[in-house]
Coordinates of C-alpha atoms in Angstrom, one line a residue:
M1306 CA -5.9 -94.7 -84.1
E1307 CA -8.9 -94.1 -81.9
N1308 CA -9.7 -97.8 -82.0
L1309 CA -6.6 -98.5 -79.9
I1310 CA -7.8 -96.7 -77.0
A1311 CA -11.2 -98.4 -77.5
L1312 CA -9.4 -101.7 -77.6
V1313 CA -7.5 -101.1 -74.2
N1314 CA -10.8 -100.0 -72.8
R1315 CA -12.4 -103.2 -73.6
L1316 CA -9.3 -105.2 -72.2
Q1317 CA -9.5 -103.2 -69.1
R1318 CA -13.1 -103.6 -68.7
A1319 CA -12.5 -107.6 -69.0
C1320 CA -9.7 -107.4 -66.4
T1321 CA -11.9 -105.6 -64.1
A1322 CA -14.7 -108.3 -64.4
L1323 CA -12.3 -110.9 -63.6
G1324 CA -10.9 -109.1 -60.5
D1325 CA -7.7 -108.3 -62.2
H1326 CA -6.7 -105.0 -60.5
G1327 CA -3.0 -105.4 -61.3
E1328 CA -2.6 -106.6 -57.7
E1329 CA 0.2 -109.4 -57.1
S1330 CA -0.9 -112.5 -57.8
S1331 CA 0.4 -115.8 -59.0
L1332 CA -1.6 -115.5 -62.1
P1333 CA -0.3 -113.5 -64.9
T1334 CA -2.1 -110.1 -65.2
L1335 CA -2.8 -108.2 -68.5
W1336 CA -3.7 -105.2 -66.5
D1337 CA -0.1 -104.4 -65.5
A1338 CA 1.0 -104.4 -69.2
L1339 CA -1.9 -102.1 -70.5
P1340 CA -1.0 -98.4 -70.8
T1341 CA -2.8 -96.2 -68.3
I1342 CA -3.1 -92.6 -67.1
A1343 CA -3.2 -92.3 -63.2
V1344 CA -4.5 -88.9 -61.7
V1345 CA -2.4 -88.1 -58.7
G1346 CA -2.7 -85.2 -56.4
G1347 CA -2.9 -84.0 -52.8
Q1348 CA -6.2 -83.4 -51.1
S1349 CA -7.7 -80.0 -52.2
S1350 CA -5.3 -79.8 -55.1
G1351 CA -8.1 -79.6 -57.5
K1352 CA -7.9 -83.2 -58.9
S1353 CA -11.6 -83.8 -58.9
S1354 CA -12.3 -80.6 -60.6
V1355 CA -9.8 -81.4 -63.5
L1356 CA -11.3 -84.7 -64.1
E1357 CA -14.8 -83.2 -64.2
S1358 CA -13.4 -80.4 -66.4
I1359 CA -12.0 -83.1 -68.8
V1360 CA -15.4 -85.0 -68.9
G1361 CA -17.5 -82.0 -68.9
K1362 CA -19.9 -83.1 -66.2
D1363 CA -20.4 -82.9 -62.4
F1364 CA -20.0 -86.5 -61.3
L1365 CA -17.6 -87.0 -58.5
P1366 CA -18.4 -86.9 -54.8
R1367 CA -17.2 -84.0 -52.9
G1368 CA -16.6 -83.2 -49.4
S1369 CA -14.1 -82.6 -46.7
G1370 CA -11.2 -85.2 -45.9
I1371 CA -10.6 -88.3 -48.0
V1372 CA -13.4 -88.4 -50.5
T1373 CA -12.0 -90.9 -53.0
R1374 CA -11.4 -93.9 -51.1
R1375 CA -11.1 -96.4 -54.0
P1376 CA -9.4 -96.2 -57.4
L1377 CA -11.8 -95.1 -60.1
V1378 CA -11.1 -96.4 -63.6
L1379 CA -12.9 -93.8 -65.7
Q1380 CA -13.0 -94.7 -69.5
L1381 CA -14.4 -91.8 -71.7
H1382 CA -15.9 -93.0 -75.1
R1383 CA -16.6 -90.3 -77.6
I1384 CA -20.0 -90.7 -79.5
E1385 CA -21.0 -88.7 -82.5
E1386 CA -24.5 -87.9 -81.3
G1387 CA -27.3 -88.9 -78.8
R1388 CA -27.7 -88.4 -75.1
E1389 CA -24.6 -88.5 -72.6
Y1390 CA -24.9 -91.4 -70.3
A1391 CA -22.8 -93.5 -67.9
E1392 CA -22.4 -97.2 -66.9
F1393 CA -20.7 -98.7 -63.9
G1394 CA -18.9 -102.2 -64.5
H1395 CA -20.8 -103.6 -61.3
L1396 CA -24.2 -102.6 -62.9
P1397 CA -23.4 -103.6 -66.6
R1398 CA -27.3 -103.2 -67.6
K1399 CA -28.0 -99.9 -66.2
R1400 CA -27.6 -96.5 -67.7
F1401 CA -27.5 -93.3 -65.7
T1402 CA -28.4 -90.2 -67.6
D1403 CA -28.4 -88.3 -64.3
F1404 CA -24.9 -87.6 -63.4
A1405 CA -25.9 -86.6 -59.8
A1406 CA -27.1 -90.3 -59.6
V1407 CA -23.5 -91.2 -60.8
R1408 CA -22.0 -89.3 -57.9
K1409 CA -24.2 -91.1 -55.5
E1410 CA -23.5 -94.6 -56.9
I1411 CA -19.8 -93.9 -56.6
A1412 CA -20.2 -93.2 -52.9
D1413 CA -22.4 -96.1 -52.3
E1414 CA -20.3 -98.5 -54.1
T1415 CA -17.4 -97.2 -52.1
D1416 CA -19.3 -97.8 -48.9
R1417 CA -20.3 -101.2 -49.9
E1418 CA -16.5 -102.3 -50.2
T1419 CA -15.1 -100.4 -47.2
G1420 CA -18.2 -99.9 -45.0
R1421 CA -19.4 -96.5 -43.8
S1422 CA -16.1 -95.9 -42.6
K1423 CA -13.2 -93.6 -43.7
Q1424 CA -11.0 -96.8 -44.7
I1425 CA -9.4 -97.2 -48.3
S1426 CA -9.6 -100.1 -50.5
S1427 CA -7.6 -100.9 -53.5
V1428 CA -10.4 -102.7 -55.4
P1429 CA -11.2 -100.1 -58.2
I1430 CA -14.9 -99.0 -59.3
Y1431 CA -15.2 -99.2 -63.2
L1432 CA -17.0 -96.4 -64.5
S1433 CA -17.6 -95.5 -68.5
I1434 CA -19.0 -92.3 -69.7
Y1435 CA -20.4 -92.0 -73.3
S1436 CA -20.6 -88.2 -74.6
P1437 CA -20.0 -86.2 -77.8
N1438 CA -18.0 -83.8 -75.6
V1439 CA -15.2 -86.1 -74.5
V1440 CA -12.2 -87.6 -76.2
N1441 CA -11.4 -91.3 -76.0
L1442 CA -9.4 -91.7 -72.7
T1443 CA -9.0 -93.8 -69.9
L1444 CA -8.1 -92.3 -66.5
I1445 CA -7.6 -93.8 -63.2
D1446 CA -8.5 -91.4 -60.5
L1447 CA -6.6 -92.4 -57.1
P1448 CA -7.1 -91.2 -53.6
G1449 CA -5.7 -87.8 -52.6
L1450 CA -2.3 -88.0 -50.9
T1451 CA -2.5 -86.5 -47.4
K1452 CA -0.2 -85.8 -44.6
V1453 CA -2.3 -86.3 -41.5
A1454 CA -5.1 -88.8 -40.5
V1455 CA -8.4 -87.3 -39.7
E1456 CA -10.9 -88.5 -37.0
G1457 CA -12.0 -92.1 -37.6
Q1458 CA -8.9 -92.9 -39.7
P1459 CA -6.3 -95.2 -38.6
D1460 CA -2.7 -93.5 -38.2
S1461 CA -1.6 -95.8 -41.1
I1462 CA -4.0 -94.1 -43.5
V1463 CA -1.3 -91.7 -44.9
L1464 CA 1.2 -94.6 -45.6
D1465 CA -1.7 -96.6 -47.0
I1466 CA -2.6 -94.0 -49.6
E1467 CA 0.8 -93.4 -50.7
N1468 CA 1.5 -97.2 -51.1
M1469 CA -1.8 -97.4 -53.2
V1470 CA -0.8 -94.5 -55.3
R1471 CA 2.8 -95.8 -55.7
S1472 CA 1.6 -99.3 -56.7
Y1473 CA 0.0 -97.7 -59.7
I1474 CA 2.5 -95.1 -60.8
E1475 CA 5.6 -97.2 -60.4
K1476 CA 4.6 -99.3 -63.2
P1477 CA 6.5 -98.5 -66.4
N1478 CA 3.2 -98.5 -68.6
C1479 CA 1.5 -95.9 -66.3
I1480 CA 1.4 -92.2 -67.5
I1481 CA 1.4 -90.0 -64.5
L1482 CA -1.0 -86.9 -64.5
A1483 CA 0.4 -84.9 -61.6
I1484 CA -2.0 -82.2 -60.3
S1485 CA -0.4 -79.4 -58.4
P1486 CA -2.1 -76.1 -57.1
A1487 CA -0.3 -73.0 -58.5
N1488 CA -0.9 -71.0 -55.5
Q1489 CA 1.5 -73.6 -53.4
D1490 CA 5.2 -74.1 -53.7
L1491 CA 6.0 -76.9 -56.2
A1492 CA 8.6 -78.1 -53.8
T1493 CA 6.0 -79.1 -51.4
S1494 CA 3.8 -80.7 -54.0
D1495 CA 2.7 -84.2 -53.1
A1496 CA 2.1 -85.1 -56.6
I1497 CA 5.4 -83.9 -57.8
K1498 CA 7.3 -85.4 -54.8
I1499 CA 5.9 -88.9 -55.5
S1500 CA 6.1 -88.6 -59.3
R1501 CA 9.8 -87.7 -59.0
E1502 CA 10.5 -90.8 -57.0
V1503 CA 9.2 -93.2 -59.5
D1504 CA 9.8 -91.2 -62.7
P1505 CA 13.0 -89.2 -61.8
K1506 CA 13.5 -88.0 -65.4
G1507 CA 9.9 -86.9 -66.0
E1508 CA 9.6 -89.1 -69.0
R1509 CA 5.9 -90.3 -68.3
T1510 CA 4.7 -87.3 -66.1
F1511 CA 2.2 -84.8 -67.3
G1512 CA 2.3 -81.7 -65.0
V1513 CA -1.1 -80.0 -64.3
L1514 CA -1.2 -76.6 -62.7
T1515 CA -4.7 -75.8 -61.0
K1516 CA -5.9 -72.8 -59.1
I1517 CA -3.8 -70.4 -61.5
D1518 CA -6.5 -67.8 -61.2
L1519 CA -6.3 -67.8 -57.2
M1520 CA -2.7 -66.9 -57.1
D1521 CA -1.8 -63.7 -55.1
K1522 CA -1.8 -60.4 -57.0
G1523 CA 1.6 -59.7 -58.5
T1524 CA 2.5 -63.3 -58.8
D1525 CA 1.9 -65.6 -61.8
A1526 CA 2.8 -69.3 -62.9
V1527 CA 4.6 -68.2 -66.2
D1528 CA 7.8 -69.9 -64.9
M1529 CA 6.1 -73.1 -63.8
L1530 CA 4.0 -73.5 -67.0
E1531 CA 7.2 -72.8 -69.2
G1532 CA 9.1 -75.7 -67.3
K1533 CA 11.6 -73.2 -65.9
S1534 CA 10.6 -74.0 -62.2
Y1535 CA 10.4 -77.9 -62.6
K1536 CA 11.1 -79.2 -65.9
L1537 CA 9.4 -82.2 -67.5
Q1538 CA 9.7 -84.0 -70.9
F1539 CA 6.1 -82.7 -71.6
P1540 CA 4.8 -79.1 -71.4
W1541 CA 2.9 -78.1 -68.3
I1542 CA -0.5 -77.5 -68.7
G1543 CA -2.7 -74.9 -66.8
V1544 CA -6.3 -75.2 -66.0
V1545 CA -8.8 -72.9 -64.5
N1546 CA -11.4 -74.9 -62.6
R1547 CA -14.9 -73.5 -61.7
S1548 CA -14.8 -71.8 -58.2
Q1549 CA -17.0 -73.0 -55.2
A1550 CA -19.4 -70.3 -55.9
D1551 CA -19.8 -71.6 -59.7
I1552 CA -20.2 -75.2 -58.1
N1553 CA -22.9 -74.1 -55.8
K1554 CA -24.7 -72.4 -58.7
N1555 CA -24.5 -75.2 -60.7
V1556 CA -22.6 -73.3 -63.5
D1557 CA -22.7 -75.4 -66.8
M1558 CA -19.4 -77.1 -67.5
I1559 CA -19.6 -75.9 -71.3
A1560 CA -19.8 -72.5 -69.9
A1561 CA -17.0 -73.3 -67.5
R1562 CA -14.8 -74.3 -70.4
R1563 CA -15.7 -71.3 -72.3
R1564 CA -14.8 -69.1 -69.3
E1565 CA -11.6 -71.0 -69.1
R1566 CA -10.6 -70.3 -72.7
E1567 CA -11.4 -66.6 -72.2
Y1568 CA -9.1 -66.4 -69.0
F1569 CA -6.0 -67.6 -70.8
S1570 CA -6.5 -65.7 -73.9
S1571 CA -7.3 -62.4 -72.0
T1572 CA -4.9 -62.7 -69.4
P1573 CA -1.6 -60.8 -70.6
E1574 CA 0.8 -63.1 -68.6
Y1575 CA -0.8 -66.3 -70.4
R1576 CA -1.8 -65.0 -73.7
H1577 CA 1.3 -66.6 -75.4
L1578 CA 0.5 -69.8 -73.8
A1579 CA -3.2 -70.0 -74.6
N1580 CA -3.1 -72.4 -77.4
R1581 CA -1.8 -75.1 -75.0
M1582 CA -3.8 -74.4 -71.8
G1583 CA -7.1 -75.6 -70.5
S1584 CA -8.9 -78.8 -69.7
E1585 CA -10.0 -79.4 -73.4
H1586 CA -6.3 -79.1 -74.5
L1587 CA -5.4 -81.4 -71.6
G1588 CA -7.8 -84.1 -72.7
K1589 CA -6.7 -83.9 -76.3
V1590 CA -2.9 -84.2 -75.4
L1591 CA -3.6 -87.0 -73.2
S1592 CA -5.7 -88.9 -75.6
K1593 CA -3.1 -88.5 -78.5
H1594 CA -0.2 -89.4 -76.2
L1595 CA -2.1 -92.5 -75.0
E1596 CA -2.8 -93.6 -78.6
S1597 CA 1.0 -93.3 -79.2
V1598 CA 2.1 -95.3 -76.1
I1599 CA -0.4 -98.1 -76.9
K1600 CA 0.8 -98.3 -80.5
S1601 CA 4.3 -98.4 -79.4
R1602 CA 3.3 -101.3 -76.7
I1603 CA 1.3 -103.4 -79.2
P1604 CA 4.3 -105.8 -80.1
G1605 CA 5.2 -106.3 -76.5
L1606 CA 1.6 -106.8 -75.5
Q1607 CA 1.3 -109.6 -78.3
S1608 CA 4.4 -111.3 -77.1
L1609 CA 2.8 -111.1 -73.4
I1610 CA -0.5 -112.3 -74.5
N1611 CA 1.0 -115.2 -76.5
K1612 CA 3.3 -116.3 -73.6
T1613 CA 0.6 -116.0 -71.2
I1614 CA -1.9 -118.3 -73.1
V1615 CA 0.6 -120.9 -73.3
E1616 CA 1.3 -120.8 -69.5
L1617 CA -2.6 -120.8 -68.7
E1618 CA -3.3 -123.8 -71.0
T1619 CA -0.3 -125.6 -69.3
E1620 CA -1.6 -124.8 -66.0
L1621 CA -5.2 -125.9 -66.8
S1622 CA -3.9 -129.2 -68.3
R1623 CA -2.0 -129.7 -65.1
L1624 CA -5.2 -129.3 -62.9
G1625 CA -7.1 -131.6 -65.2
K1626 CA -10.6 -131.9 -66.6
P1627 CA -13.6 -130.3 -64.5
I1628 CA -15.8 -132.9 -62.7
A1629 CA -18.7 -134.4 -65.0
T1630 CA -22.3 -133.7 -63.8
D1631 CA -24.2 -137.0 -64.5
A1632 CA -23.6 -140.4 -63.3
G1633 CA -22.4 -141.9 -66.5
G1634 CA -20.1 -139.2 -66.9
K1635 CA -18.5 -139.6 -63.5
L1636 CA -18.3 -143.3 -63.9
Y1637 CA -16.5 -143.0 -67.3
M1638 CA -14.2 -140.2 -65.7
I1639 CA -13.2 -142.5 -62.8
M1640 CA -12.4 -145.3 -65.1
E1641 CA -10.2 -143.2 -67.4
I1642 CA -8.3 -142.1 -64.2
C1643 CA -7.9 -145.7 -63.1
R1644 CA -6.7 -146.6 -66.5
S1645 CA -4.0 -143.9 -66.5
F1646 CA -2.9 -145.3 -63.2
D1647 CA -3.0 -148.8 -64.2
G1648 CA -0.9 -147.8 -67.4
N1649 CA 1.7 -146.0 -65.2
F1650 CA 1.9 -149.2 -63.0
K1651 CA 2.4 -151.4 -66.1
E1652 CA 5.1 -149.1 -67.4
H1653 CA 7.1 -149.6 -64.3
L1654 CA 6.9 -153.5 -64.4
D1655 CA 7.8 -153.2 -68.3
G1656 CA 10.9 -151.0 -67.8
V1657 CA 9.3 -148.0 -69.5
R1658 CA 9.7 -146.5 -66.0
P1659 CA 12.1 -147.4 -63.2
G1660 CA 11.4 -150.0 -60.6
G1661 CA 10.6 -153.3 -62.2
D1662 CA 14.2 -154.2 -62.4
K1663 CA 14.0 -154.6 -58.7
I1664 CA 11.9 -157.8 -59.1
Y1665 CA 14.7 -159.4 -61.3
Y1666 CA 17.2 -158.4 -58.7
V1667 CA 15.3 -160.5 -56.1
F1668 CA 15.3 -163.6 -58.4
D1669 CA 18.9 -163.2 -59.5
N1670 CA 20.6 -162.2 -56.2
Q1671 CA 18.4 -162.3 -53.0
L1672 CA 16.7 -165.8 -53.7
P1673 CA 20.1 -167.5 -54.5
A1674 CA 21.8 -165.9 -51.5
A1675 CA 19.1 -167.1 -49.3
L1676 CA 19.4 -170.6 -50.6
K1677 CA 23.1 -170.4 -50.3
R1678 CA 22.8 -169.5 -46.7
L1679 CA 21.0 -172.7 -45.8
Q1680 CA 24.4 -174.5 -45.9
F1681 CA 23.2 -178.0 -46.6
D1682 CA 26.7 -179.4 -46.0
K1683 CA 26.5 -178.4 -42.4
Q1684 CA 23.0 -179.9 -42.0
L1685 CA 24.6 -183.1 -43.5
S1686 CA 27.3 -183.5 -41.3
M1687 CA 28.7 -186.9 -40.1
D1688 CA 26.8 -186.4 -36.7
N1689 CA 23.6 -185.4 -38.2
V1690 CA 23.6 -188.1 -40.8
R1691 CA 24.4 -190.8 -38.1
K1692 CA 21.8 -189.7 -35.9
L1693 CA 19.0 -189.6 -38.7
I1694 CA 20.0 -193.0 -40.2
T1695 CA 20.4 -194.8 -36.8
E1696 CA 16.9 -193.3 -35.9
A1697 CA 15.3 -194.5 -39.0
D1698 CA 16.6 -198.1 -38.3
G1699 CA 14.7 -198.3 -34.9
Y1700 CA 15.6 -201.2 -33.0
Q1701 CA 17.3 -203.1 -35.8
P1702 CA 19.2 -202.0 -39.0
H1703 CA 17.9 -202.3 -42.5
L1704 CA 19.3 -205.4 -44.2
I1705 CA 19.8 -203.7 -47.6
A1706 CA 19.8 -199.8 -47.3
P1707 CA 18.5 -197.2 -44.8
E1708 CA 15.7 -195.8 -47.0
Q1709 CA 13.7 -194.1 -44.3
G1710 CA 17.0 -192.5 -43.1
Y1711 CA 17.5 -191.2 -46.7
R1712 CA 14.1 -189.8 -47.1
R1713 CA 14.4 -188.0 -43.6
L1714 CA 17.6 -186.3 -44.3
I1715 CA 16.3 -185.1 -47.8
E1716 CA 12.9 -184.0 -46.4
S1717 CA 14.7 -182.1 -43.6
S1718 CA 16.8 -180.3 -46.0
I1719 CA 14.2 -179.5 -48.5
V1720 CA 11.8 -178.3 -46.0
S1721 CA 14.3 -175.5 -45.1
M1722 CA 13.8 -174.1 -48.5
K1723 CA 10.3 -172.8 -47.7
G1724 CA 12.0 -170.0 -45.9
P1725 CA 13.6 -168.3 -48.9
A1726 CA 10.6 -169.1 -50.9
E1727 CA 8.3 -167.3 -48.6
A1728 CA 10.9 -164.4 -48.6
T1729 CA 10.9 -164.2 -52.3
V1730 CA 6.9 -163.9 -52.4
D1731 CA 7.1 -161.3 -49.7
A1732 CA 10.0 -159.2 -51.3
V1733 CA 8.0 -159.0 -54.6
H1734 CA 5.0 -158.0 -53.0
A1735 CA 6.8 -155.3 -51.3
I1736 CA 8.2 -154.0 -54.7
L1737 CA 4.9 -154.1 -56.3
K1738 CA 3.4 -152.2 -53.4
E1739 CA 6.1 -149.6 -53.8
L1740 CA 5.4 -149.5 -57.6
I1741 CA 1.7 -148.8 -56.6
H1742 CA 2.5 -145.9 -54.6
K1743 CA 4.9 -144.5 -57.4
A1744 CA 2.3 -144.9 -60.1
I1745 CA -0.4 -143.1 -57.9
S1746 CA 2.0 -140.3 -57.4
E1747 CA 2.7 -140.0 -60.9
T1748 CA -1.1 -140.0 -62.0
A1749 CA -1.8 -136.4 -62.2
E1750 CA -5.7 -137.0 -62.2
L1751 CA -5.4 -138.8 -58.7
K1752 CA -3.9 -135.8 -57.0
Q1753 CA -6.8 -133.8 -58.0
Y1754 CA -9.3 -136.3 -56.2
P1755 CA -8.0 -137.2 -52.7
S1756 CA -11.0 -139.7 -51.9
L1757 CA -10.3 -141.4 -55.4
R1758 CA -6.8 -141.7 -54.6
V1759 CA -7.2 -143.3 -51.4
E1760 CA -9.8 -145.7 -52.7
V1761 CA -7.6 -146.6 -55.7
S1762 CA -4.5 -147.2 -53.4
N1763 CA -6.4 -149.3 -50.9
A1764 CA -7.9 -151.4 -53.8
A1765 CA -4.6 -152.1 -55.4
V1766 CA -2.9 -153.1 -52.2
E1767 CA -5.8 -155.5 -51.2
S1768 CA -5.4 -157.0 -54.7
L1769 CA -1.7 -157.3 -54.2
E1770 CA -2.4 -158.9 -50.7
R1771 CA -4.7 -161.6 -52.1
M1772 CA -2.3 -162.2 -54.9
R1773 CA 0.7 -162.7 -52.3
D1774 CA -1.4 -165.1 -50.4
E1775 CA -2.2 -167.2 -53.5
S1776 CA 1.4 -166.9 -54.8
K1777 CA 2.7 -168.2 -51.3
K1778 CA 0.4 -171.2 -51.3
A1779 CA 1.6 -172.2 -54.8
T1780 CA 5.1 -171.3 -54.3
L1781 CA 5.3 -173.4 -50.9
Q1782 CA 3.5 -176.3 -52.8
L1783 CA 6.5 -176.5 -55.2
V1784 CA 8.8 -177.2 -52.0
E1785 CA 6.1 -179.6 -50.6
M1786 CA 6.0 -181.5 -54.1
E1787 CA 9.7 -182.0 -53.9
C1788 CA 9.4 -183.3 -50.4
S1789 CA 6.6 -185.7 -51.3
Y1790 CA 8.1 -187.5 -54.2
L1791 CA 11.9 -188.1 -54.7
T1792 CA 13.4 -188.6 -58.0
V1793 CA 14.3 -192.4 -58.0
D1794 CA 16.3 -192.2 -61.1
F1795 CA 18.8 -190.1 -59.4
F1796 CA 19.4 -192.9 -56.9
R1797 CA 19.7 -195.7 -59.4
K1798 CA 22.3 -194.0 -61.3
L1799 CA 24.4 -194.1 -58.2
P1800 CA 27.4 -196.4 -57.9
Q1801 CA 26.3 -199.5 -55.7
D1802 CA 28.4 -200.4 -52.7
I1803 CA 29.6 -204.1 -53.0
E1804 CA 30.2 -204.5 -49.4
K1805 CA 27.4 -204.5 -46.9
G1806 CA 26.6 -201.3 -45.7
G1807 CA 26.0 -202.1 -41.9
N1808 CA 27.2 -204.6 -39.3
P1809 CA 24.5 -205.9 -37.0
T1810 CA 27.1 -207.4 -34.6
H1811 CA 28.2 -203.8 -33.7
S1812 CA 26.5 -201.8 -30.7
I1813 CA 23.3 -199.7 -31.8
F1814 CA 25.5 -196.6 -32.0
D1815 CA 27.8 -198.0 -34.3
R1816 CA 25.8 -199.9 -37.1
Y1817 CA 27.5 -198.1 -40.2
N1818 CA 31.0 -197.4 -40.6
D1819 CA 32.1 -193.8 -41.3
S1820 CA 33.0 -194.3 -45.0
Y1821 CA 29.4 -195.6 -45.6
L1822 CA 27.8 -192.5 -43.7
R1823 CA 30.1 -190.1 -45.5
R1824 CA 28.8 -191.8 -48.8
I1825 CA 25.0 -191.3 -47.6
G1826 CA 25.8 -187.5 -46.7
S1827 CA 27.4 -187.0 -50.1
N1828 CA 24.6 -188.6 -52.1
V1829 CA 21.8 -186.8 -50.1
L1830 CA 23.7 -183.4 -50.5
S1831 CA 24.0 -184.1 -54.4
Y1832 CA 20.0 -184.7 -54.5
V1833 CA 19.4 -181.7 -52.3
N1834 CA 21.4 -179.4 -54.4
M1835 CA 19.6 -180.8 -57.6
V1836 CA 16.4 -179.9 -56.0
C1837 CA 17.7 -176.5 -55.0
A1838 CA 18.9 -175.8 -58.6
T1839 CA 15.2 -176.7 -59.7
L1840 CA 13.6 -174.6 -57.1
R1841 CA 16.0 -171.7 -58.0
N1842 CA 14.4 -171.6 -61.5
S1843 CA 10.7 -172.5 -60.5
I1844 CA 10.2 -170.2 -57.6
P1845 CA 10.5 -167.0 -59.7
K1846 CA 8.2 -168.6 -62.2
S1847 CA 5.6 -169.3 -59.6
V1848 CA 6.0 -165.8 -58.2
V1849 CA 5.9 -164.1 -61.8
Y1850 CA 2.9 -166.1 -62.6
G1851 CA 0.8 -165.7 -59.3
Q1852 CA 1.9 -162.0 -58.7
V1853 CA 3.5 -159.9 -61.4
R1854 CA 1.3 -161.5 -64.1
E1855 CA -1.8 -161.2 -62.0
A1856 CA -1.2 -157.5 -61.0
K1857 CA -0.6 -156.5 -64.8
R1858 CA -3.9 -158.2 -65.6
S1859 CA -6.4 -157.8 -63.1
L1860 CA -5.1 -155.3 -60.5
L1861 CA -8.4 -153.2 -60.3
D1862 CA -10.9 -155.8 -61.2
H1863 CA -12.5 -156.0 -57.9
F1864 CA -12.5 -152.2 -57.6
F1865 CA -14.0 -152.0 -61.0
T1866 CA -16.7 -154.5 -60.0
D1867 CA -17.6 -152.4 -57.1
L1868 CA -17.6 -149.1 -58.9
G1869 CA -20.2 -150.6 -61.3
K1870 CA -22.6 -151.0 -58.3
K1871 CA -22.1 -147.4 -57.1
E1872 CA -24.8 -144.7 -57.8
G1873 CA -24.1 -141.0 -58.8
K1874 CA -24.0 -139.7 -55.3
Q1875 CA -21.5 -142.2 -54.3
L1876 CA -19.4 -141.6 -57.4
G1877 CA -19.5 -138.0 -56.6
T1878 CA -18.0 -138.6 -53.2
L1879 CA -14.9 -140.1 -55.0
L1880 CA -14.5 -137.1 -57.0
D1881 CA -14.2 -134.8 -54.1
E1882 CA -11.8 -132.2 -55.8
D1883 CA -10.3 -129.5 -53.5
P1884 CA -12.7 -126.4 -53.8
A1885 CA -9.5 -124.3 -54.1
I1886 CA -8.6 -126.2 -57.2
M1887 CA -12.0 -125.8 -58.6
Q1888 CA -11.9 -122.2 -58.2
R1889 CA -8.6 -121.9 -59.6
R1890 CA -9.5 -123.8 -62.8
L1891 CA -12.6 -121.5 -63.1
S1892 CA -10.4 -118.5 -62.6
L1893 CA -7.9 -119.8 -65.2
A1894 CA -10.4 -120.6 -67.7
K1895 CA -11.9 -117.1 -67.7
R1896 CA -8.5 -115.6 -67.7
L1897 CA -7.6 -117.8 -70.6
E1898 CA -10.9 -116.6 -72.3
L1899 CA -9.9 -113.1 -71.7
Y1900 CA -6.5 -113.4 -73.1
R1901 CA -7.6 -115.3 -76.5
A1902 CA -10.2 -112.6 -77.1
A1903 CA -7.3 -110.1 -76.4
Q1904 CA -5.2 -111.9 -78.8
A1905 CA -7.8 -111.8 -81.5
E1906 CA -8.4 -108.2 -81.1
I1907 CA -5.0 -107.0 -80.9
D1908 CA -3.9 -109.0 -83.9
S1909 CA -6.8 -107.5 -85.9
V1910 CA -5.8 -103.9 -84.8
A1911 CA -2.0 -104.7 -85.6
W1912 CA -3.1 -105.9 -89.1
S1913 CA -5.3 -102.9 -89.8
K1914 CA -2.5 -100.5 -89.0

């Protein structure tokens, strides 16, 4: 099952390349789901020496104070033969065969991120080591826990380091390697204290005792190693690191491992535990445990990856396609977006989307109500009829009938219908304008490009205004046509008065009797009502023809004409996508690529089981 650890190594490397360190993010993170081993310990606990013993190489920076100031993701790859070498994630094509240079690059890369200060950073350094003397294993070396800030460090450094360490080890997929010196009381061990907080039952904590050979004479670590002082689910493992003198003399790691084995096998107190002591045994135990954990996590990883792929694809779809680079591609892209908007607008008018029914409400309710409010019967009162009829006679009455009076009464009533006609045109224009704004807000691509959204909105509203003006002319012409030519047949069919309608012997203010004037008022009212009924039907037809139909047919025609005259650079200004969205799409695309690759690799491993 060694290919399982290699698989996790590849996925962690890809996560690191994407900047996915398991930090809080709105994006789903694969890093948090991958099993890891985090190395935790206080300063001067021997943490660095344990790691170097497992690797078999001197490669970690040393010194006083906080030396490890960034997480170090250390991936060990066992090779059958060949020279040992190392590679950094930030220098992927450079092989390091000199491990002193590896130590220097860790220090330099730390300084590049934090500056030449004693600050810490949560951005990890990724390091792979290929050697025939290691087991397949991934370890995360974290800054050493401390109790006081030293000169040049902020007072918050103690809490900052603790929070960083906790952010790694509190995740349920993290295996904790707690390093504690044997020559100190376990009750005061920083590693045990913080491990107990996040893993109170010790179910994912491996305890490692260092500096066993430095304990006071007459004392030993047997109770601790046998789990009597502090019990964990897994047996404690003791290691004997190189002394400072050995380090100064550059004692070979292979020789140091041999000396470590000899110490446990030759020391009476530890001889019975010798087969499960030492850094070599620690590496093998961790590798085997990591394999079993990864194996148990495969179904959960598959589920997470499949779910996340769907989420990423949905998010990418919502963000829309990336911008085309050539002028033709940009023009086509803009046209497609405009067609999408135009389609949404038409769906509102056709009832697929809500809003178009408001136009019918104008025709069926608002227009009839406005015509009714004109109250023609009041306009044709006895006094008004007498006034207009008398004025039309001039200095003498008509001998047969007051024709001019009739015409004036009719025209004055019909002209008043222009108000409702104009109001109908304006009301439909307002509704169409509202539907344009709705369609724009519903066109996802227009949200992506603010300048194009403004241009399309302005162009559509300008088209509506032109259509409104033309529609208003045509609709008012309907009213004017009714004024300019009266339907003669209507009056021919009226019953004729046998008696003379007027009496010229009367005074100028009393030429017609009341009965005759009432008859005139009644006839005019009937005619006006007939015209009103006609206009009630014809005004909606005119409005639909001049505004609704035209809006469906040619809303963006002028915009398309202007668009065809623009050059590539001008088209590019319309596709001014928010840089944050562009960056997010790029990040999502890379992450999707990672998850699809992870899906293929995990599926292949799962089937090979």
